[in-house]
Coordinates of C-alpha atoms and ligand atoms in Angstrom, one line a residue:
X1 CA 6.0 -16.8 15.6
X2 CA 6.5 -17.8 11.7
X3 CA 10.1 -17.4 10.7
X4 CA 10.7 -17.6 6.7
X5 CA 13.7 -19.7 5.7
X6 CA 15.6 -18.8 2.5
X7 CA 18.4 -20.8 0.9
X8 CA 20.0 -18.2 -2.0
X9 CA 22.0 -18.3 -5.0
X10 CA 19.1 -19.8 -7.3
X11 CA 18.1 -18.1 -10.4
X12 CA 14.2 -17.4 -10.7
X13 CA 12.5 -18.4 -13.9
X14 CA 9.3 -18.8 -15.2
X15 CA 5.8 -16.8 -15.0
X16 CA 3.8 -15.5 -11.4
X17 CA 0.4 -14.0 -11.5
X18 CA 0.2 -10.9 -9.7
X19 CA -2.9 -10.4 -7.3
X20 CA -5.1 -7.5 -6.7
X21 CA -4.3 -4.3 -5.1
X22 CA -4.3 -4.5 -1.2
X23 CA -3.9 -0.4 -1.0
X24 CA -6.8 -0.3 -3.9
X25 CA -9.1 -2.8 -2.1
X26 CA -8.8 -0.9 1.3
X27 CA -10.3 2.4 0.5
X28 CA -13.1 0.2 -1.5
X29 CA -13.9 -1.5 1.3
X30 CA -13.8 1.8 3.7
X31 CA -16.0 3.3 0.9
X32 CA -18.9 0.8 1.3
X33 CA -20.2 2.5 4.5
X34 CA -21.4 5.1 2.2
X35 CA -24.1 2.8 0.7
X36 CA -26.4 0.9 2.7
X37 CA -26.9 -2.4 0.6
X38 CA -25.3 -5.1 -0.9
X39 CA -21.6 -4.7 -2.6
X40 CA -19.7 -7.0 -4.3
X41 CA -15.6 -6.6 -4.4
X42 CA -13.6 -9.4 -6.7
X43 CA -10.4 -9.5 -7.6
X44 CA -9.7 -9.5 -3.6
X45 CA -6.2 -10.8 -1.9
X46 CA -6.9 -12.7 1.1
X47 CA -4.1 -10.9 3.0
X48 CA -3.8 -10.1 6.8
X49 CA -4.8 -6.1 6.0
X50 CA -7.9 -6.7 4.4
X51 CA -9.2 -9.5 7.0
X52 CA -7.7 -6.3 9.7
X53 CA -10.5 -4.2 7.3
X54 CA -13.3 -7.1 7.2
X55 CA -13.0 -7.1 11.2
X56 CA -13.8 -3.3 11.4
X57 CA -16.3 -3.4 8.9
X58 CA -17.7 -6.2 11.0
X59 CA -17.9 -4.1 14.3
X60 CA -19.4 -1.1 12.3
X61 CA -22.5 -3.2 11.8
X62 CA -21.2 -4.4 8.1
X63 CA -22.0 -8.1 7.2
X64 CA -19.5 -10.3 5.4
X65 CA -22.3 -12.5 3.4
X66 CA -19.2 -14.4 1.6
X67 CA -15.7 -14.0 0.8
X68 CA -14.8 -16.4 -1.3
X69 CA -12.5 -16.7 -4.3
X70 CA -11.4 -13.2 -3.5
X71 CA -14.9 -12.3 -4.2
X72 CA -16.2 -10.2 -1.4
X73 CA -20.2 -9.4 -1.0
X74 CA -20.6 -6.9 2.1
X75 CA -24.0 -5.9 3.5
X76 CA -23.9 -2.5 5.0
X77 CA -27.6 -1.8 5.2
X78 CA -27.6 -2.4 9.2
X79 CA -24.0 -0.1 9.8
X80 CA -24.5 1.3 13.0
X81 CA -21.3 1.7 15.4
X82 CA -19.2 4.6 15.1
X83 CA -16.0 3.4 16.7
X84 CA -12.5 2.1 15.1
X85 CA -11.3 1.0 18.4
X86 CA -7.3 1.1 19.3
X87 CA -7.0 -2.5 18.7
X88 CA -7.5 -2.7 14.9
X89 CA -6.1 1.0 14.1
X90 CA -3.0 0.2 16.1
X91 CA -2.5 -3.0 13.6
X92 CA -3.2 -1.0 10.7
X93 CA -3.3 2.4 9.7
X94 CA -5.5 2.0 6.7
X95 CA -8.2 1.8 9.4
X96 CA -8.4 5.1 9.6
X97 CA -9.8 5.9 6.2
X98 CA -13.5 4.9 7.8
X99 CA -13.7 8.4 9.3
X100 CA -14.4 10.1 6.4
X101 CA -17.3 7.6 5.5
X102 CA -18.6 7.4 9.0
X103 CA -19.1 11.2 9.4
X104 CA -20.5 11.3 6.1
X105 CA -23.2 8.3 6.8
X106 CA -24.0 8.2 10.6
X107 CA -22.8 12.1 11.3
X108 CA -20.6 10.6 13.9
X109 CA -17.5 8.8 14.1
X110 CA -14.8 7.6 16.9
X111 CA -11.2 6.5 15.5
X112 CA -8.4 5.9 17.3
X113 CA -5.3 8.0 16.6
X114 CA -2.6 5.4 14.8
X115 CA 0.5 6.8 16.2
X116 CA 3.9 6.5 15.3
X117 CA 5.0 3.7 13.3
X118 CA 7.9 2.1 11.5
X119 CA 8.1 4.0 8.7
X120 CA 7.7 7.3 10.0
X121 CA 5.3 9.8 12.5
X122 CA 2.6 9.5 10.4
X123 CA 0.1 11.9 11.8
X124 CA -3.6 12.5 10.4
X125 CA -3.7 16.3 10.8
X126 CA -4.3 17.0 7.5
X127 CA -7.5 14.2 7.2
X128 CA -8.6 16.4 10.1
X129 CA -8.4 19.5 9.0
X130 CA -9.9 18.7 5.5
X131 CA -13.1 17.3 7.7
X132 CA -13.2 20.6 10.0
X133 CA -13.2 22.1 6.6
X134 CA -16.1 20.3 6.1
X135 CA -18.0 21.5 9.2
X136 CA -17.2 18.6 11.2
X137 CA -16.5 19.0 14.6
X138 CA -13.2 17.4 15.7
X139 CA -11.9 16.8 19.2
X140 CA -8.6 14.7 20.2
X141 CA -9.8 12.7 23.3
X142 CA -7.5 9.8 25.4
X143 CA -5.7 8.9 21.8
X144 CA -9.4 9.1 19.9
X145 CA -10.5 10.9 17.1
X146 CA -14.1 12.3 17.7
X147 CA -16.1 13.5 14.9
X148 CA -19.5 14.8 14.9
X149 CA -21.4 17.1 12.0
X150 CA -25.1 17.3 11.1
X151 CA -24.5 17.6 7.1
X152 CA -21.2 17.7 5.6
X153 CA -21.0 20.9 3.5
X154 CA -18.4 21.2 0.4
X155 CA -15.3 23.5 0.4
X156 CA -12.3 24.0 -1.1
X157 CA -9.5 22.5 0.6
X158 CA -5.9 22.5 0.0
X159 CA -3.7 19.4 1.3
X160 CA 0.4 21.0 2.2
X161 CA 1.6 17.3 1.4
X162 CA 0.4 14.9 -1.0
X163 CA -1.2 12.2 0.9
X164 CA -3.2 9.2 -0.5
X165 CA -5.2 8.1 2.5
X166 CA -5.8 11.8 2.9
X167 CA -7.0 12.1 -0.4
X168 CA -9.1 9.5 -0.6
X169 CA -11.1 10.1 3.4
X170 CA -11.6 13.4 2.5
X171 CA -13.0 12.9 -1.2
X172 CA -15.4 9.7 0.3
X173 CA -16.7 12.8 2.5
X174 CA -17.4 15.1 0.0
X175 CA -19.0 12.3 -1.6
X176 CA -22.1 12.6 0.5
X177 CA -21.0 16.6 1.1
X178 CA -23.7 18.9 0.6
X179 CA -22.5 21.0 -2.5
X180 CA -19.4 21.3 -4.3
X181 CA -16.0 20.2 -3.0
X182 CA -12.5 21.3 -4.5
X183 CA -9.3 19.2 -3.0
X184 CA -6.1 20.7 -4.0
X185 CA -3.0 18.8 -4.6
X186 CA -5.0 15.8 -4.3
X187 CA -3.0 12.5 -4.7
X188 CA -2.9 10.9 -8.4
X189 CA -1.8 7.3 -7.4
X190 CA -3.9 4.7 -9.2
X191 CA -5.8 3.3 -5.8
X192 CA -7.2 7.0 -5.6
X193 CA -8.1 7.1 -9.8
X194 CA -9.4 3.8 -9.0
X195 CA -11.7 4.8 -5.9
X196 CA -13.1 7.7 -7.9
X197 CA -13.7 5.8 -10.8
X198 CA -15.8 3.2 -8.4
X199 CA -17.3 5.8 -6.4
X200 CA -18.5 7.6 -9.9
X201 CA -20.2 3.9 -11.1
X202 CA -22.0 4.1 -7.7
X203 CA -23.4 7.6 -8.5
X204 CA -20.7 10.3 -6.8
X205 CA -19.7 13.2 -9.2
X206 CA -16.2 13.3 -9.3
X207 CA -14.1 14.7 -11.8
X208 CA -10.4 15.6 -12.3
X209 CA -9.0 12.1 -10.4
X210 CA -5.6 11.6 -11.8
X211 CA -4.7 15.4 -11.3
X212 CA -3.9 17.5 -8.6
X213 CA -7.5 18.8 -8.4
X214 CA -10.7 17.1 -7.5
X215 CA -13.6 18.6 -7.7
X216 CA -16.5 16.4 -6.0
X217 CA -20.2 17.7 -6.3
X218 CA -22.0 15.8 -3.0
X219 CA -25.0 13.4 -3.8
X220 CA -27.9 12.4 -1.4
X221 CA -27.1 9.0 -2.1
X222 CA -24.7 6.0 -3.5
X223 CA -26.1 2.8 -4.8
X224 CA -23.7 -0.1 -3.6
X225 CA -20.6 -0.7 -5.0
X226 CA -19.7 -3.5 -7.4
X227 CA -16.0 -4.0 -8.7
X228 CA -12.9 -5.9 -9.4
X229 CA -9.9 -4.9 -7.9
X230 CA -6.7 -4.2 -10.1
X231 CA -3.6 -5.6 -10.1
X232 CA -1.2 -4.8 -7.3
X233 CA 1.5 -2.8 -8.6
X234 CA 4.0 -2.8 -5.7
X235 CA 3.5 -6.5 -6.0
X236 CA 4.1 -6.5 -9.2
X237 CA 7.7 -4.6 -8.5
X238 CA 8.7 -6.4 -5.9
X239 CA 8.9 -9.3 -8.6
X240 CA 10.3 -7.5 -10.9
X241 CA 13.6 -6.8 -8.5
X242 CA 13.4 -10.4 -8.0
X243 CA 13.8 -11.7 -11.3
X244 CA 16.6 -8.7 -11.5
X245 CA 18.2 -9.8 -8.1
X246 CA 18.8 -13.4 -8.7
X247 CA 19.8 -13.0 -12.6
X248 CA 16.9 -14.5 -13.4
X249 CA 14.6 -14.7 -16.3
X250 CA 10.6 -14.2 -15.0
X251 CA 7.4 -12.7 -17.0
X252 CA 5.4 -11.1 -14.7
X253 CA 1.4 -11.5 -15.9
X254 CA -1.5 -10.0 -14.7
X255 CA 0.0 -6.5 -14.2
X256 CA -0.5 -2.9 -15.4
X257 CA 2.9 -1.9 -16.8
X258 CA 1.9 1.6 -16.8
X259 CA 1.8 1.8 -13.2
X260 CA 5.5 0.5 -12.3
X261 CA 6.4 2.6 -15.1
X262 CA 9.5 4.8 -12.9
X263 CA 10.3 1.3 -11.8
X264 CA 11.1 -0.3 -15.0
X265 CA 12.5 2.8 -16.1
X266 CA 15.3 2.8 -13.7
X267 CA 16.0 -0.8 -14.3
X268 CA 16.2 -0.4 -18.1
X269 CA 18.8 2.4 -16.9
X270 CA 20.9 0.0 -14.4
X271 CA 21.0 -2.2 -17.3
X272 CA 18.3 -5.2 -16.7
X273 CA 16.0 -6.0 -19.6
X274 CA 12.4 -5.4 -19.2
X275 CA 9.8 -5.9 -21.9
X276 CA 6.0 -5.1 -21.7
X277 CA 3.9 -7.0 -23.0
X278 CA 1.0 -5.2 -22.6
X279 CA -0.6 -6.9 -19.6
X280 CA 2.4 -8.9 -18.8
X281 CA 6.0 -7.9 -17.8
X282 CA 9.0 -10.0 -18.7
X283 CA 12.5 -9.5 -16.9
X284 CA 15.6 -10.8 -17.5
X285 CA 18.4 -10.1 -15.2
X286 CA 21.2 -12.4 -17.2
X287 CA 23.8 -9.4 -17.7
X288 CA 25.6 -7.5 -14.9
X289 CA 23.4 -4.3 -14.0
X290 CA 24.7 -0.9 -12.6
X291 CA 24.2 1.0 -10.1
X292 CA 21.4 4.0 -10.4
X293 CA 20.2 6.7 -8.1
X294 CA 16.2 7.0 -7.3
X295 CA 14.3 9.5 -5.6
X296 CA 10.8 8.6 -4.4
X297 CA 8.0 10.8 -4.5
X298 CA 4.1 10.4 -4.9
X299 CA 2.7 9.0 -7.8
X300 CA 3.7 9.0 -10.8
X301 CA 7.3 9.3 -8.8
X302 CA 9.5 6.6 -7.9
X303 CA 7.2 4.7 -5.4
X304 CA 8.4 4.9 -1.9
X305 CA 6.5 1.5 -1.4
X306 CA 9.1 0.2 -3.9
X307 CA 12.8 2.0 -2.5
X308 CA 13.6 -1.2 0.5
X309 CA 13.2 -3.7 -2.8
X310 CA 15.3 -1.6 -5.0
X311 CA 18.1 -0.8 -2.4
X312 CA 18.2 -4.4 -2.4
X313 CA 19.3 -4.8 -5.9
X314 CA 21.5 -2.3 -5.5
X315 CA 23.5 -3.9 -3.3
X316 CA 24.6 -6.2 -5.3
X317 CA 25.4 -3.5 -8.4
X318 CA 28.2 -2.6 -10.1
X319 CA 29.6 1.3 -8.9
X320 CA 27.2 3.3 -6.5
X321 CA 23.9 4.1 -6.3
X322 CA 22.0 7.1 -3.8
X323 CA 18.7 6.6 -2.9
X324 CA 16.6 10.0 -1.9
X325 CA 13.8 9.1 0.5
X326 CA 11.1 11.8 0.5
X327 CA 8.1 10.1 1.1
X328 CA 8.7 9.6 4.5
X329 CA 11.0 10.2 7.0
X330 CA 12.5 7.2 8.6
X331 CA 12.1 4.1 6.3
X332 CA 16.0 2.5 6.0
X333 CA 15.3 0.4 8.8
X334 CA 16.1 -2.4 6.3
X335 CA 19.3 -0.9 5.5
X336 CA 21.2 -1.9 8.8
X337 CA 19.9 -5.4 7.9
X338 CA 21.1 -5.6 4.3
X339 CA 24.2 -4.5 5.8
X340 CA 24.3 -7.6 8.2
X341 CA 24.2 -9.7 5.3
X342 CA 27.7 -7.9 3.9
X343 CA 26.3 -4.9 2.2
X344 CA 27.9 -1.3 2.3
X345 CA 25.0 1.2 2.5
X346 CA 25.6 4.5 4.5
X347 CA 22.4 6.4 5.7
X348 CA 22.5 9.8 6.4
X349 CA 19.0 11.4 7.1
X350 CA 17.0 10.8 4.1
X351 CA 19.8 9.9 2.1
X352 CA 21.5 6.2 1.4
X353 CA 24.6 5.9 -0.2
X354 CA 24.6 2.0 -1.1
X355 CA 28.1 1.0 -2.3
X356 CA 27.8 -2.0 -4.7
X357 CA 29.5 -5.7 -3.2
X358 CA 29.8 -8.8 -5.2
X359 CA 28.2 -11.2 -2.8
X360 CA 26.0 -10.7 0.4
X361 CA 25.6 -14.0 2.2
X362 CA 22.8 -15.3 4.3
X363 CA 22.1 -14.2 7.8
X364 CA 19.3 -13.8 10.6
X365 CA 17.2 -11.3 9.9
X366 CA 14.3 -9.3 11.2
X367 CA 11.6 -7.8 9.4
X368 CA 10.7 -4.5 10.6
X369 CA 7.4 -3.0 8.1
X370 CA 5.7 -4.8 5.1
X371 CA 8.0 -3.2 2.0
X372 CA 11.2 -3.8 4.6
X373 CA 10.7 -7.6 5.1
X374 CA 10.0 -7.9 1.1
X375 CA 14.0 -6.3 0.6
X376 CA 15.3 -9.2 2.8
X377 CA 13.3 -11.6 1.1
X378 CA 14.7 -10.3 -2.1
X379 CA 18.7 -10.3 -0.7
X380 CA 18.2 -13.5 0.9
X381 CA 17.0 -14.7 -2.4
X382 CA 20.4 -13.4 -3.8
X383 CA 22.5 -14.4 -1.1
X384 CA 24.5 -17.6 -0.5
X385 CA 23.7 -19.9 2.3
X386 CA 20.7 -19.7 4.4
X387 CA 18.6 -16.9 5.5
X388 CA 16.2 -17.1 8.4
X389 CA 13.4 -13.9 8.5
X390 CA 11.6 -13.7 11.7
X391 CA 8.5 -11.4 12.3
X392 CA 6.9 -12.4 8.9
X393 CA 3.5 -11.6 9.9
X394 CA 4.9 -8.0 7.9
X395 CA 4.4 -9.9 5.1
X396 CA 1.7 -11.6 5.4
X397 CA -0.2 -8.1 5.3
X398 CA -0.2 -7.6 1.9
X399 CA 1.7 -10.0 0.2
X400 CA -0.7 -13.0 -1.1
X401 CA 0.6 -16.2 -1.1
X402 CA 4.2 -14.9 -1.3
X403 CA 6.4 -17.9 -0.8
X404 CA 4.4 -20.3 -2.7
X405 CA 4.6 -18.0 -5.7
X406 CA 8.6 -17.7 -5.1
X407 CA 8.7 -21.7 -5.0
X408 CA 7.0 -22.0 -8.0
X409 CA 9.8 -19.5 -9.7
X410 CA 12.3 -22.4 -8.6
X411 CA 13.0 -20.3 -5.0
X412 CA 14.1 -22.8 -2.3
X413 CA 12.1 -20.5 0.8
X414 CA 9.8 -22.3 3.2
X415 CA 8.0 -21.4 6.6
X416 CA 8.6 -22.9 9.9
X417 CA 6.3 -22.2 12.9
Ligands
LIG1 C1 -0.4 5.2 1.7 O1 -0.2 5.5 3.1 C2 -0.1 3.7 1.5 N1 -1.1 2.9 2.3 C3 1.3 3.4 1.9 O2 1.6 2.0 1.7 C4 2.3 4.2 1.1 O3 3.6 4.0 1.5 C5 1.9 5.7 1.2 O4 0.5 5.9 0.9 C6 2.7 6.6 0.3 O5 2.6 6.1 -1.1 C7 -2.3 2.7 1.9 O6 -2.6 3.1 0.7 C8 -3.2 1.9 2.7 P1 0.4 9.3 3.0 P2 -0.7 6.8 3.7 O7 -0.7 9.9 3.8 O8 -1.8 7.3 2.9 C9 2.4 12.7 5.6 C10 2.4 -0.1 2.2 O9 3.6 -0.6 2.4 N2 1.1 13.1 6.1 O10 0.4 9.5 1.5 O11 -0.8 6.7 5.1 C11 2.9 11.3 6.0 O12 3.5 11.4 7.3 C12 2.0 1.2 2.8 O13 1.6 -0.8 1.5 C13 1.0 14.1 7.0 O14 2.0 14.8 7.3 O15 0.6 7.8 3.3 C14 4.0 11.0 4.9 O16 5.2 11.6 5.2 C15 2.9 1.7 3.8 N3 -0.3 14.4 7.5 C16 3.3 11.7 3.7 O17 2.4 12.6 4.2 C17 -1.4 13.7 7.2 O18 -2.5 14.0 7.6 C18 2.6 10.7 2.7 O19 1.8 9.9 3.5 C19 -1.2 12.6 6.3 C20 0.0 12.3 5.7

């Protein structure tokens, strides 16, 4: 297995182009087993989630025509499987935002239940009961989701929490829905504003994305999609607390300010300088920063996609910082870790009380989910001596090209095999 070897105590500097949105290009993907024709996705990161994706599509009866560039052209015109066997779902959750499409297009639909997973439990109930909503007949099977319904008919249907994949399965539904389709306390992250916006340019009538209502009126029909992916803003973050983390000086281009906006705001706050440039972000970590508390919550909240990165830096602040995790319910599985390399963070439930040190120092680490192996990348970038970072393949699910672009900021970080 790939291990990631990190020698700290350099300062970053210079400029890294941020790549598209892996949680954006997902549901746009998903969303192409609504049309039945040729769609075109650029702007695409090559990363291990969206070949995951790719695969499925594949066994649904999609065809990958090209992907090249990070320009994607899908055929779905012969999409004729049902199933999102345990195999692919078990790698990656997102797999599970093809129900809402496949009960919509072929009426039926097998997906594998996810299960637990690093983060948290996870479950889909409220996907599920949005499509029973819908008139779709759902039995849990031997771990599978089976879905069957002649038409999908609109409703109104109110989510309890605000979830994204949620939000976005059950709005691709109602996108083929007979009639008119209310979601309440619908998510407002940008990948689900983005989706709509995509799905609207292929003929869906959407309306209210970006608010806690959406109210879909169905279509017979979408014409295939054809888009360019945005920039990824948790990538776009994650180099942000970089530059921060190693004192560094770093402009950040290709990114959408606006959507790392709580971000920036609490690192303005701990004292780091960040200037926005309008499509570009430029940090500079020179002075000492302090320590400040975050909550996450759903967009536009502190993004929980973003708290293992910023308990990171806050390690390594001056005076204390508490970090609320409401998102989800068991993601400090990086804290332990950071703690191996000499920090002082105390987790109590959903809570973390991260004591600021002067120094961590290098150590063997383990990556546990995606966001978690970033925030060891990050301290090991910080720390002296040498880190080693084994399960990496974390990474490689949504972060493009990740150590390349750290080497080019003057990062000494290399793979071995
Ligand atoms: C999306 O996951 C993202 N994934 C996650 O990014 C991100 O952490 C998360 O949203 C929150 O922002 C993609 O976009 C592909 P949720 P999702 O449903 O949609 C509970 C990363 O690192 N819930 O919004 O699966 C759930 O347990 C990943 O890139 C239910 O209880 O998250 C959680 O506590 C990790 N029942 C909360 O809602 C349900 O039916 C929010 O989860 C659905 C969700």
């Amino acid at each position: 297995m790939d291990k990631i070897v990190i020698e700290g105590g350099g300062r970053l500097e210079g400029a890294v182009v941020i790549s598209g949105a892996k949680n954006a290009v997902l549901p746009i993907m998903a969303a192409t087993l609504l049309t039945a024709g040729q769609n075109e996705i650029d702007g695409v990161p090559r990363v291990r989630d969206v070949i995951t994706m790719l695969r499925l599509l594949n066994d649904l009866g999609a065809r990958t025509e090209s992907f090249e560039r990070g320009h994607i052209v899908l055929d779905t015109s012969g999409v004729n499987n049902y199933e999102a066997p345990y195999e692919l779902v078990s790698t990656m959750r997102a797999s599970c935002l093809v129900l809402g499409p496949l009960l919509a297009r072929l009426g039926r639909a097998k997906v594998s239940l996810p299960g637990g997973c690093a983060i948290g439990a996870r479950p889909l109930d409220l996907h599920i009961r949005g499509l029973e909503a819908m008139g779709a007949e759902i039995r849990l099977e031997q771990g599978y989701i089976y879905g069957s319904v002649k038409q999908l008919k609109g409703t109104r249907y109110y989510f309890d929490t605000v979830t994204v994949t949620g939000t976005a399965n059950l709005m691709m539904a109602a996108a083929l829905a007979e009639g008119e389709t209310v979601l309440e306390n619908a998510a407002k992250e940008p990948e689900v504003v983005f989706l709509a916006d995509v799905l609207n340019q292929a003929g869906a009538k959407i309306e209210g994305q970006g608010t806690d209502t959406l109210v879909i009126q169905g279509v017979p029909s979408l014409k295939p999609i054809d888009c360019r992916i945005f920039p990824d803003r948790i990538e776009t973050g994650t180099y942000m607390i970089a530059a921060a983390i190693t004192r560094g000086d770093v402009e950040i281009q290709n990114c959408v300010p606006l959507h790392v906006e709580p971000l920036t705001l609490k690192l303005r706050q701990a004292g780091i300088i960040v200037d926005n440039n309008g499509t570009s972000l430029h940090v500079n970590g020179d002075s000492p920063f302090e320590g400040v508390n975050i909550t996450t919550q759903p967009y536009p909240g502190f993004a929980t996609d973003l708290q293992a990165q910023f308990m990171a830096l806050m390690t390594l602040a001056k005076g204390q910082s508490i970090i609320f995790e409401t998102v989800f319910e068991n993601r400090f599985m990086h804290a332990a870790e950071l703690n191996r390399m000499g920090a002082d963070i105390t987790v109590q439930g959903h809570t973390a009380v991260v004591s600021g040190v002067g120094q961590l120092s290098g150590a063997q680490l383990m990556a546990t989910d995606l966001r978690a192996s970033a925030s060891l990348v990050l301290a090991a970038l910080a720390a002296t001596g040498e880190s080693t970072i084994s399960r990496v393949y974390h990474i490689d699910r949504g972060y493009l090209d990740m150590e390349e672009k750290l080497s080019r900021l003057g990062a000494k970080i290399f793979r071995t095999k």
